[in-house]
Tab-separated table of C-alpha atoms in Angstrom:
chain	number	residue	atom	x	y	z
A	1025	MET	CA	-0.422	-3.786	4.221
A	1026	ARG	CA	-2.361	-7.010	3.810
A	1027	ASP	CA	-6.074	-7.286	3.113
A	1028	SER	CA	-6.443	-8.847	6.556
A	1029	HIS	CA	-5.326	-5.576	8.189
A	1030	VAL	CA	-8.172	-3.675	6.542
A	1031	ALA	CA	-10.615	-6.486	7.267
A	1032	HIS	CA	-9.610	-6.365	10.940
A	1033	TYR	CA	-10.150	-2.615	11.068
A	1034	LEU	CA	-13.603	-2.965	9.534
A	1035	GLU	CA	-14.507	-5.779	11.901
A	1036	SER	CA	-13.374	-3.827	14.962
A	1037	GLN	CA	-14.746	-0.386	14.021
A	1038	GLY	CA	-17.641	-1.467	11.824
A	1039	VAL	CA	-17.356	1.565	9.596
A	1040	LEU	CA	-14.774	3.593	7.644
A	1041	GLN	CA	-15.931	7.030	6.533
A	1042	LEU	CA	-15.493	8.288	2.970
A	1043	ASP	CA	-15.203	11.876	1.863
A	1044	THR	CA	-14.062	13.657	-1.275
A	1045	VAL	CA	-11.814	16.101	0.627
A	1046	ASN	CA	-8.253	15.429	-0.504
A	1047	VAL	CA	-6.273	18.361	0.860
A	1048	LEU	CA	-4.017	15.939	2.759
A	1049	ALA	CA	-5.148	12.413	1.861
A	1050	ARG	CA	-8.494	10.775	1.217
A	1051	ALA	CA	-10.530	10.480	4.399
A	1052	HIS	CA	-10.607	6.669	4.392
A	1053	TYR	CA	-6.821	6.336	4.317
A	1054	LEU	CA	-6.167	8.334	7.477
A	1055	PRO	CA	-7.837	6.141	10.144
A	1056	LEU	CA	-5.886	3.199	8.716
A	1057	TYR	CA	-2.661	5.215	8.874
A	1058	SER	CA	-3.345	6.231	12.493
A	1059	ARG	CA	-3.618	2.585	13.527
A	1060	LEU	CA	-1.334	0.747	11.098
A	1061	GLY	CA	1.352	3.275	10.188
A	1062	THR	CA	2.585	3.833	6.659
A	1063	PHE	CA	1.281	1.714	3.802
A	1064	ALA	CA	0.942	1.827	0.039
A	1065	LEU	CA	-2.372	3.449	-0.858
A	1066	ALA	CA	-2.921	0.894	-3.614
A	1067	ASP	CA	-2.945	-1.850	-0.981
A	1068	ALA	CA	-5.804	-0.169	0.873
A	1069	ASP	CA	-7.676	0.364	-2.402
A	1070	ARG	CA	-7.344	-3.318	-3.246
A	1071	ALA	CA	-8.679	-4.384	0.143
A	1072	LEU	CA	-11.570	-1.899	0.136
A	1073	TRP	CA	-12.649	-2.013	-3.509
A	1074	GLY	CA	-11.387	-5.411	-4.586
A	1075	THR	CA	-10.746	-6.134	-8.222
A	1076	ALA	CA	-10.906	-3.675	-11.079
A	1077	ARG	CA	-14.605	-4.536	-11.250
A	1078	GLY	CA	-15.093	-3.214	-7.730
A	1079	HIS	CA	-16.009	-6.384	-5.851
A	1080	SER	CA	-14.326	-6.521	-2.450
A	1081	ALA	CA	-14.144	-9.738	-0.471
A	1082	HIS	CA	-14.308	-7.759	2.764
A	1083	ALA	CA	-16.487	-4.713	2.371
A	1084	PHE	CA	-19.352	-2.828	0.806
A	1085	GLU	CA	-20.239	0.840	0.560
A	1086	HIS	CA	-23.370	2.364	2.020
A	1087	TRP	CA	-24.627	5.026	4.417
A	1088	GLY	CA	-23.378	3.732	7.778
A	1089	HIS	CA	-22.202	6.862	9.608
A	1090	GLU	CA	-22.083	9.151	6.613
A	1091	ALA	CA	-20.859	7.699	3.301
A	1092	THR	CA	-18.892	4.725	4.520
A	1093	VAL	CA	-17.326	1.366	3.844
A	1094	LEU	CA	-18.628	-1.398	6.093
A	1095	PRO	CA	-17.738	-5.086	6.581
A	1096	LEU	CA	-19.796	-7.446	4.466
A	1097	ASP	CA	-21.360	-9.126	7.482
A	1098	LEU	CA	-23.236	-5.895	8.224
A	1099	LEU	CA	-25.247	-6.115	5.000
A	1100	PRO	CA	-28.275	-7.710	6.729
A	1101	ALA	CA	-28.237	-4.959	9.371
A	1102	MET	CA	-28.196	-2.255	6.680
A	1103	HIS	CA	-31.048	-3.759	4.660
A	1104	HIS	CA	-33.729	-1.904	6.652
A	1105	ARG	CA	-32.113	1.427	5.776
A	1106	MET	CA	-32.147	0.507	2.108
A	1107	VAL	CA	-35.842	-0.397	1.991
A	1108	GLY	CA	-37.127	2.046	4.604
A	1109	ALA	CA	-38.847	5.267	3.623
A	1110	ASN	CA	-37.405	8.726	4.171
A	1111	ASN	CA	-37.960	12.215	2.821
A	1112	TRP	CA	-34.948	12.198	0.477
A	1113	LYS	CA	-36.017	8.968	-1.188
A	1114	ALA	CA	-39.584	10.174	-1.646
A	1115	ARG	CA	-38.558	13.583	-3.016
A	1116	THR	CA	-35.955	12.130	-5.357
A	1117	ARG	CA	-38.220	9.422	-6.764
A	1118	THR	CA	-41.132	11.822	-7.219
A	1119	ARG	CA	-38.941	14.369	-9.012
A	1120	LEU	CA	-37.288	11.794	-11.276
A	1121	ASP	CA	-40.610	10.209	-12.213
A	1122	ALA	CA	-42.030	13.636	-13.036
A	1123	GLU	CA	-39.037	14.933	-14.988
A	1124	ARG	CA	-37.764	11.695	-16.563
A	1125	PRO	CA	-40.496	9.019	-16.459
A	1126	GLY	CA	-39.104	5.483	-16.564
A	1127	LEU	CA	-35.479	6.564	-16.128
A	1128	VAL	CA	-34.925	4.847	-12.767
A	1129	GLU	CA	-35.918	1.442	-14.147
A	1130	GLU	CA	-33.940	2.025	-17.347
A	1131	VAL	CA	-30.791	2.948	-15.407
A	1132	ARG	CA	-31.123	-0.110	-13.166
A	1133	ALA	CA	-31.520	-2.384	-16.194
A	1134	HIS	CA	-28.371	-0.963	-17.778
A	1135	VAL	CA	-26.394	-1.409	-14.542
A	1136	GLU	CA	-27.499	-5.008	-14.246
A	1137	ALA	CA	-26.646	-5.697	-17.869
A	1138	ALA	CA	-23.345	-3.821	-18.186
A	1139	GLY	CA	-22.025	-3.042	-14.709
A	1140	PRO	CA	-19.833	-1.905	-13.235
A	1141	VAL	CA	-20.418	1.524	-14.741
A	1142	ILE	CA	-19.864	5.124	-13.761
A	1143	ALA	CA	-22.476	7.825	-14.247
A	1144	ARG	CA	-20.823	9.099	-17.423
A	1145	ASP	CA	-21.357	5.718	-19.091
A	1146	LEU	CA	-25.129	6.159	-18.861
A	1147	GLU	CA	-25.561	9.883	-19.503
A	1148	HIS	CA	-26.937	9.123	-22.966
A	1149	LEU	CA	-30.090	7.801	-21.297
A	1150	ALA	CA	-31.010	11.319	-20.186
A	1151	PRO	CA	-28.773	13.931	-21.841
A	1152	ARG	CA	-28.169	17.075	-19.822
A	1153	GLU	CA	-30.337	20.013	-20.736
A	1154	GLY	CA	-27.910	22.683	-19.492
A	1155	ALA	CA	-24.257	23.327	-18.813
A	1156	ARG	CA	-22.447	21.407	-16.109
A	1157	GLY	CA	-22.268	23.117	-12.739
A	1158	THR	CA	-19.048	24.051	-10.966
A	1159	TRP	CA	-19.902	22.564	-7.554
A	1160	TRP	CA	-21.943	19.469	-6.722
A	1161	ASP	CA	-22.754	18.943	-10.365
A	1162	ARG	CA	-25.606	16.463	-10.758
A	1163	SER	CA	-27.652	15.039	-13.587
A	1164	HIS	CA	-30.830	12.992	-13.812
A	1165	VAL	CA	-28.756	9.871	-14.452
A	1166	LYS	CA	-26.506	10.532	-11.467
A	1167	ASP	CA	-29.533	11.149	-9.255
A	1168	ALA	CA	-31.133	7.921	-10.466
A	1169	LEU	CA	-27.953	5.973	-9.720
A	1170	GLU	CA	-27.699	7.490	-6.236
A	1171	PHE	CA	-31.353	6.668	-5.574
A	1172	LEU	CA	-30.778	3.072	-6.660
A	1173	PHE	CA	-27.646	2.875	-4.505
A	1174	ILE	CA	-29.323	4.238	-1.368
A	1175	THR	CA	-32.299	1.919	-1.806
A	1176	GLY	CA	-30.096	-1.157	-2.296
A	1177	GLU	CA	-31.196	-1.751	-5.886
A	1178	VAL	CA	-27.616	-1.503	-7.118
A	1179	ALA	CA	-24.288	-1.787	-5.312
A	1180	ALA	CA	-21.637	0.922	-5.272
A	1181	SER	CA	-17.865	0.774	-5.167
A	1182	ARG	CA	-14.949	2.952	-6.280
A	1183	GLY	CA	-12.882	3.002	-9.420
A	1184	ALA	CA	-10.092	5.152	-10.807
A	1185	HIS	CA	-9.704	8.586	-9.205
A	1186	PHE	CA	-12.201	7.642	-6.470
A	1187	ALA	CA	-15.095	7.692	-8.950
A	1188	ARG	CA	-18.140	5.837	-7.673
A	1189	THR	CA	-19.000	2.770	-9.729
A	1190	TYR	CA	-22.308	0.924	-9.812
A	1191	ASP	CA	-23.017	-2.754	-10.363
A	1192	SER	CA	-25.681	-5.336	-9.718
A	1193	THR	CA	-25.988	-6.466	-6.113
A	1194	GLN	CA	-25.772	-10.070	-7.273
A	1195	ARG	CA	-22.317	-9.551	-8.753
A	1196	ALA	CA	-21.067	-7.293	-5.947
A	1197	TRP	CA	-22.625	-8.898	-2.869
A	1198	GLY	CA	-23.821	-12.285	-4.079
A	1199	LEU	CA	-27.346	-11.216	-3.075
A	1200	PRO	CA	-30.490	-10.078	-4.886
A	1201	ARG	CA	-31.344	-6.417	-4.727
A	1202	ALA	CA	-32.880	-5.165	-1.484
A	1203	SER	CA	-36.465	-4.983	-2.758
A	1204	GLU	CA	-36.395	-8.615	-3.862
A	1205	GLY	CA	-34.232	-10.240	-1.220
A	1206	ALA	CA	-35.264	-11.639	2.150
A	1207	TRP	CA	-31.700	-11.400	3.423
A	1208	GLY	CA	-32.176	-8.428	5.735
A	1209	LEU	CA	-32.762	-8.341	9.470
A	1210	PRO	CA	-36.012	-6.888	10.809
A	1211	ALA	CA	-35.510	-3.194	11.561
A	1212	ALA	CA	-35.623	-3.624	15.346
A	1213	ASP	CA	-33.038	-6.431	15.280
A	1214	ALA	CA	-30.851	-4.485	12.863
A	1215	GLN	CA	-30.793	-1.388	15.053
A	1216	GLN	CA	-29.923	-3.470	18.089
A	1217	GLN	CA	-27.051	-5.102	16.232
A	1218	LEU	CA	-25.717	-1.733	15.103
A	1219	PHE	CA	-25.897	-0.489	18.704
A	1220	ASP	CA	-24.034	-3.605	19.851
A	1221	ARG	CA	-21.379	-3.133	17.160
A	1222	ALA	CA	-20.935	0.487	18.214
A	1223	LEU	CA	-20.435	-0.652	21.810
A	1224	ALA	CA	-17.704	-3.087	20.774
A	1225	ALA	CA	-16.052	-0.432	18.593
A	1226	CYS	CA	-16.080	2.315	21.230
A	1227	GLY	CA	-15.402	0.155	24.293
A	1228	ILE	CA	-17.072	2.654	26.564
A	1229	GLY	CA	-19.545	5.452	26.054
A	1230	THR	CA	-22.829	6.998	26.961
A	1231	THR	CA	-25.845	5.866	24.967
A	1232	ARG	CA	-25.631	9.098	22.952
A	1233	ASP	CA	-21.999	8.321	22.149
A	1234	LEU	CA	-22.922	4.876	20.890
A	1235	VAL	CA	-25.909	5.815	18.739
A	1236	ASP	CA	-23.774	8.378	16.899
A	1237	HIS	CA	-21.397	5.666	15.634
A	1238	PHE	CA	-23.924	4.358	13.091
A	1239	ARG	CA	-26.207	7.405	13.299
A	1240	LEU	CA	-29.040	5.389	14.840
A	1241	THR	CA	-32.329	7.230	14.896
A	1242	ALA	CA	-35.758	6.808	16.430
A	1243	PRO	CA	-39.111	8.517	15.798
A	1244	ALA	CA	-39.370	12.063	17.125
A	1245	GLY	CA	-39.680	12.125	20.894
A	1246	GLN	CA	-38.646	8.476	21.280
A	1247	GLY	CA	-34.852	8.816	21.196
A	1248	ALA	CA	-34.259	8.442	24.921
A	1249	ALA	CA	-36.553	5.420	25.162
A	1250	ALA	CA	-34.881	3.763	22.172
A	1251	ARG	CA	-31.403	4.305	23.594
A	1252	ALA	CA	-32.502	2.903	26.959
A	1253	ALA	CA	-33.983	-0.183	25.313
A	1254	TRP	CA	-30.878	-0.875	23.215
A	1255	ALA	CA	-28.667	-0.457	26.284
A	1256	ALA	CA	-30.868	-2.693	28.454
A	1257	SER	CA	-30.731	-5.439	25.831
A	1258	ALA	CA	-26.923	-5.257	25.614
A	1259	VAL	CA	-26.647	-5.517	29.406
A	1260	GLU	CA	-29.147	-8.374	29.616
A	1261	ARG	CA	-27.233	-10.384	27.007
A	1262	GLY	CA	-23.927	-9.905	28.822
A	1263	LEU	CA	-22.331	-7.574	26.280
A	1264	ALA	CA	-22.185	-4.533	28.567
A	1265	GLU	CA	-22.435	-3.285	32.099
A	1266	TRP	CA	-23.239	0.137	33.480
A	1267	VAL	CA	-20.350	2.098	34.995
A	1268	THR	CA	-19.728	5.613	36.252
A	1269	VAL	CA	-16.803	7.665	34.999
A	1270	ASP	CA	-15.299	10.522	36.977
A	1271	GLY	CA	-16.361	13.822	35.464
A	1272	TRP	CA	-19.096	12.359	33.242
A	1273	GLU	CA	-22.596	13.574	33.957
A	1274	GLU	CA	-24.250	10.435	32.567
A	1275	PRO	CA	-23.595	6.761	33.295
A	1276	ALA	CA	-21.701	4.866	30.623
A	1277	LEU	CA	-21.862	1.429	29.072
A	1278	LEU	CA	-18.660	-0.623	29.244
A	1279	ALA	CA	-18.191	-3.473	26.777
A	1280	VAL	CA	-17.629	-6.731	28.662
A	1281	GLY	CA	-17.477	-10.414	27.817
A	1282	GLY	CA	-16.207	-11.945	24.618
A	1283	PRO	CA	-17.424	-13.179	21.252
A	1284	THR	CA	-20.608	-15.229	21.181
A	1285	ALA	CA	-22.367	-17.297	18.554
A	1286	HIS	CA	-24.695	-14.389	17.851
A	1287	ALA	CA	-22.008	-11.703	18.204
A	1288	PRO	CA	-18.718	-13.170	16.937
A	1289	TRP	CA	-17.341	-9.630	16.463
A	1290	HIS	CA	-17.886	-8.619	20.101
A	1291	ARG	CA	-14.931	-7.852	22.323
A	1292	ALA	CA	-14.550	-6.418	25.794
A	1293	ALA	CA	-12.956	-3.070	26.489
A	1294	LEU	CA	-9.424	-3.634	27.762
A	1295	ASP	CA	-7.212	-1.488	29.947
A	1296	PRO	CA	-4.084	-0.985	27.820
A	1297	GLY	CA	-2.011	-0.099	30.855
A	1298	ARG	CA	0.487	2.520	29.798
A	1299	ALA	CA	-0.744	4.282	26.650
A	1300	THR	CA	2.133	4.860	24.236
A	1301	ALA	CA	0.490	5.497	20.853
A	1302	VAL	CA	1.595	8.627	18.994
A	1303	THR	CA	-0.295	9.605	15.866
A	1304	LEU	CA	-2.234	12.269	14.029
A	1305	VAL	CA	-5.995	11.702	13.966
A	1306	SER	CA	-8.212	12.550	11.014
A	1307	PRO	CA	-11.331	14.705	11.362
A	1308	PHE	CA	-13.108	11.710	9.826
A	1309	ASP	CA	-11.791	9.230	12.394
A	1310	PRO	CA	-14.349	7.636	14.754
A	1311	VAL	CA	-12.336	9.082	17.635
A	1312	ALA	CA	-13.184	12.608	16.451
A	1313	TRP	CA	-16.731	12.127	15.168
A	1314	TYR	CA	-18.732	12.929	18.279
A	1315	ARG	CA	-17.557	16.159	19.855
A	1316	PRO	CA	-19.058	15.616	23.334
A	1317	ARG	CA	-17.254	12.267	23.705
A	1318	LEU	CA	-13.963	13.707	22.486
A	1319	ALA	CA	-14.279	16.559	24.998
A	1320	ARG	CA	-15.121	14.228	27.884
A	1321	MET	CA	-12.366	11.743	27.167
A	1322	PHE	CA	-9.562	14.047	26.045
A	1323	GLY	CA	-10.546	17.541	27.110
A	1324	MET	CA	-10.454	18.731	23.496
A	1325	ASP	CA	-13.098	21.019	22.035
A	1326	TYR	CA	-12.881	20.123	18.360
A	1327	ARG	CA	-14.782	21.177	15.272
A	1328	ILE	CA	-13.889	20.497	11.665
A	1329	GLU	CA	-13.699	23.864	9.896
A	1330	ILE	CA	-13.729	22.813	6.252
A	1331	TYR	CA	-17.129	24.367	5.717
A	1332	THR	CA	-16.450	27.416	7.890
A	1333	PRO	CA	-15.651	30.654	6.012
A	1334	ALA	CA	-11.923	31.406	6.203
A	1335	SER	CA	-12.465	34.587	8.194
A	1336	ARG	CA	-14.267	32.656	10.914
A	1337	ARG	CA	-11.925	29.681	11.242
A	1338	VAL	CA	-10.181	29.388	14.584
A	1339	TYR	CA	-7.576	26.678	14.003
A	1340	GLY	CA	-7.512	26.053	10.253
A	1341	TYR	CA	-9.118	24.401	7.256
A	1342	TYR	CA	-8.046	20.784	7.888
A	1343	CYS	CA	-6.828	20.392	11.446
A	1344	LEU	CA	-5.781	16.993	12.756
A	1345	PRO	CA	-5.706	16.358	16.512
A	1346	PHE	CA	-2.371	15.006	17.727
A	1347	LEU	CA	-2.649	11.998	20.044
A	1348	MET	CA	0.279	11.337	22.358
A	1349	GLY	CA	-0.288	8.487	24.775
A	1350	ASP	CA	-3.604	9.089	26.513
A	1351	GLN	CA	-3.825	12.781	25.622
A	1352	MET	CA	-4.686	14.986	22.676
A	1353	VAL	CA	-1.794	17.394	23.102
A	1354	GLY	CA	-2.162	19.570	20.017
A	1355	ARG	CA	-3.569	19.990	16.546
A	1356	VAL	CA	-2.046	20.888	13.186
A	1357	ASP	CA	-3.616	22.257	10.028
A	1358	LEU	CA	-2.039	20.193	7.245
A	1359	LYS	CA	-1.931	20.360	3.481
A	1360	ALA	CA	-0.138	18.076	1.034
A	1361	ASP	CA	1.392	20.321	-1.615
A	1362	ARG	CA	1.952	17.585	-4.154
A	1363	LYS	CA	3.193	19.889	-6.887
A	1364	THR	CA	6.194	21.027	-4.820
A	1365	GLY	CA	6.542	17.871	-2.704
A	1366	VAL	CA	5.966	19.674	0.598
A	1367	LEU	CA	3.871	18.786	3.616
A	1368	ARG	CA	2.652	22.207	4.674
A	1369	VAL	CA	1.879	22.810	8.333
A	1370	GLU	CA	-0.403	25.789	7.882
A	1371	ALA	CA	-0.849	26.172	11.635
A	1372	ALA	CA	0.359	24.367	14.756
A	1373	TRP	CA	-1.466	24.545	18.073
A	1374	ARG	CA	-0.676	23.272	21.544
A	1375	GLU	CA	-3.695	22.262	23.615
A	1376	GLN	CA	-3.972	24.322	26.768
A	1377	GLY	CA	-5.959	21.763	28.743
A	1378	VAL	CA	-5.244	18.121	29.512
A	1379	ALA	CA	-7.296	14.964	29.489
A	1380	PRO	CA	-9.208	14.398	32.739
A	1381	GLY	CA	-6.909	12.781	35.288
A	1382	ALA	CA	-3.798	13.119	33.117
A	1383	ARG	CA	-0.551	14.939	33.794
A	1384	ARG	CA	0.367	17.597	31.254
A	1385	LYS	CA	3.198	16.555	28.959
A	1386	SER	CA	6.130	18.902	28.524
A	1387	ASP	CA	6.279	21.138	25.489
A	1388	ALA	CA	9.692	19.716	24.621
A	1389	ALA	CA	8.353	16.155	24.570
A	1390	VAL	CA	5.391	17.192	22.440
A	1391	THR	CA	7.651	19.056	20.010
A	1392	ARG	CA	9.899	16.033	19.489
A	1393	ALA	CA	6.969	13.658	19.076
A	1394	LEU	CA	5.093	15.917	16.682
A	1395	ALA	CA	8.172	16.537	14.535
A	1396	THR	CA	8.729	12.783	14.233
A	1397	GLU	CA	5.082	12.163	13.402
A	1398	LEU	CA	5.127	14.835	10.698
A	1399	GLU	CA	8.173	13.136	9.193
A	1400	HIS	CA	6.289	9.849	9.114
A	1401	MET	CA	3.267	11.527	7.527
A	1402	ALA	CA	5.381	13.247	4.881
A	1403	ALA	CA	7.186	10.027	4.019
A	1404	TRP	CA	3.928	8.110	3.757
A	1405	LEU	CA	2.583	10.686	1.310
A	1406	THR	CA	5.927	10.726	-0.579
A	1407	LEU	CA	6.484	14.413	0.190
A	1408	GLU	CA	10.137	15.352	0.419
A	1409	ASN	CA	9.994	18.332	2.755
A	1410	ILE	CA	7.997	19.871	5.585
A	1411	ALA	CA	7.291	23.594	5.903
A	1412	VAL	CA	5.823	25.191	9.027
A	1413	ALA	CA	3.929	28.458	8.616
A	1414	PRO	CA	4.115	31.010	11.456
A	1415	ARG	CA	0.536	30.526	12.615
A	1416	GLY	CA	-0.667	29.014	15.876
A	1417	ASN	CA	0.638	29.064	19.433
A	1418	PHE	CA	3.026	26.149	18.773
A	1419	ALA	CA	4.419	27.069	15.359
A	1420	ALA	CA	7.418	28.975	16.714
A	1421	ALA	CA	8.465	26.033	18.874
A	1422	LEU	CA	7.901	23.435	16.154
A	1423	ALA	CA	9.473	25.145	13.136
A	1424	PRO	CA	13.127	25.146	14.290
A	1425	HIS	CA	12.855	21.491	15.248
A	1426	ILE	CA	11.550	20.551	11.813
A	1427	ASN	CA	14.228	22.600	10.055
A	1428	LYS	CA	16.936	21.097	12.232
A	1429	ARG	CA	15.861	17.574	11.390
A	1430	GLY	CA	15.814	18.248	7.668
A	1431	PRO	CA	13.597	16.813	4.955
A	1432	ALA	CA	11.571	13.664	5.327
A	1433	ASN	CA	13.385	10.788	3.726
A	1434	ARG	CA	11.518	7.645	4.664
A	1435	ALA	CA	9.640	5.670	2.045
A	1436	PRO	CA	6.297	3.965	2.701
A	1437	SER	CA	6.597	0.364	3.814
């Protein structure tokens, strides 16, 4: 994988979600795998985080969808989120000022002087008063760093073992911190640009689909009006046109036209003709983010069940939809058992419905394709074998095919 591959993904999608869940692979690796195939994880790390000091030439980390990596050219559009007020910022600053007066400024000064740092490097500024917690352990220093990160006063990246690092914005971005810089777009212009970028990334969608991409918000009671205004602007500037889609209850925006001086990243939605892609899709992939869009386009009712109690899970802890051509034909609950070198298929499910307007693919074709894809996944993760547990309506059909084919033996390219 070359840095340009990651840069192209970020330019086209605008956002790559991060998450600490590592039952299979880190969340940010999987959308790249689904589109690019196997790659060395270190290559993706280099492109996303840059040098050992955490300065990428292509990207920065902030709150785009959830915690995300975004292309550097979106920094001006994210500035309004950094400097804007919200309840979390107010609560956090008030609490820190009350419990540790002056700590926020002291932490920022240390980051600017000695960055990049991790939270542990600065814990001496406000030693913990109690034992560390088991889950979501936080400290005053960590909270101060997160406050500074969210408000654009320091920049964040990733270091060893996915640990978040913090540095001055000048070193990381080549820009002054958000409170001192005039490099941001006005909030209204920024929101419009994020809507436009979502349109180019999705190709087609309702206004609700598009605002979910960057989690665009409006004051209470003004959501519909804001969506209508963003859509009208995109149409007026030749970036979109209204269309109707069979089976959709709302009209949709279709991306049209090409790059412009003001929108060099824009691209029109293209008809691929015969869809031939075969891949597993992460729960953190943009394709799976917004459940109503996934259901409309692929006929799949999908919910990530990581935070669902085990007794209430329907499909499994970490289920990945399986895309075959223009259909989501199944889903598999996967776990990378690194200690034993096994890709564990904890459950395998065949979708009962089909995408609107599509012809149902045969079970035999799906079995062959899924077995091959699991081999690719296992090889990418350097797992030597695949084991299928007897759970799910497709496990019995899949297991003999996996066993017949034998262990995965491909190495990442």
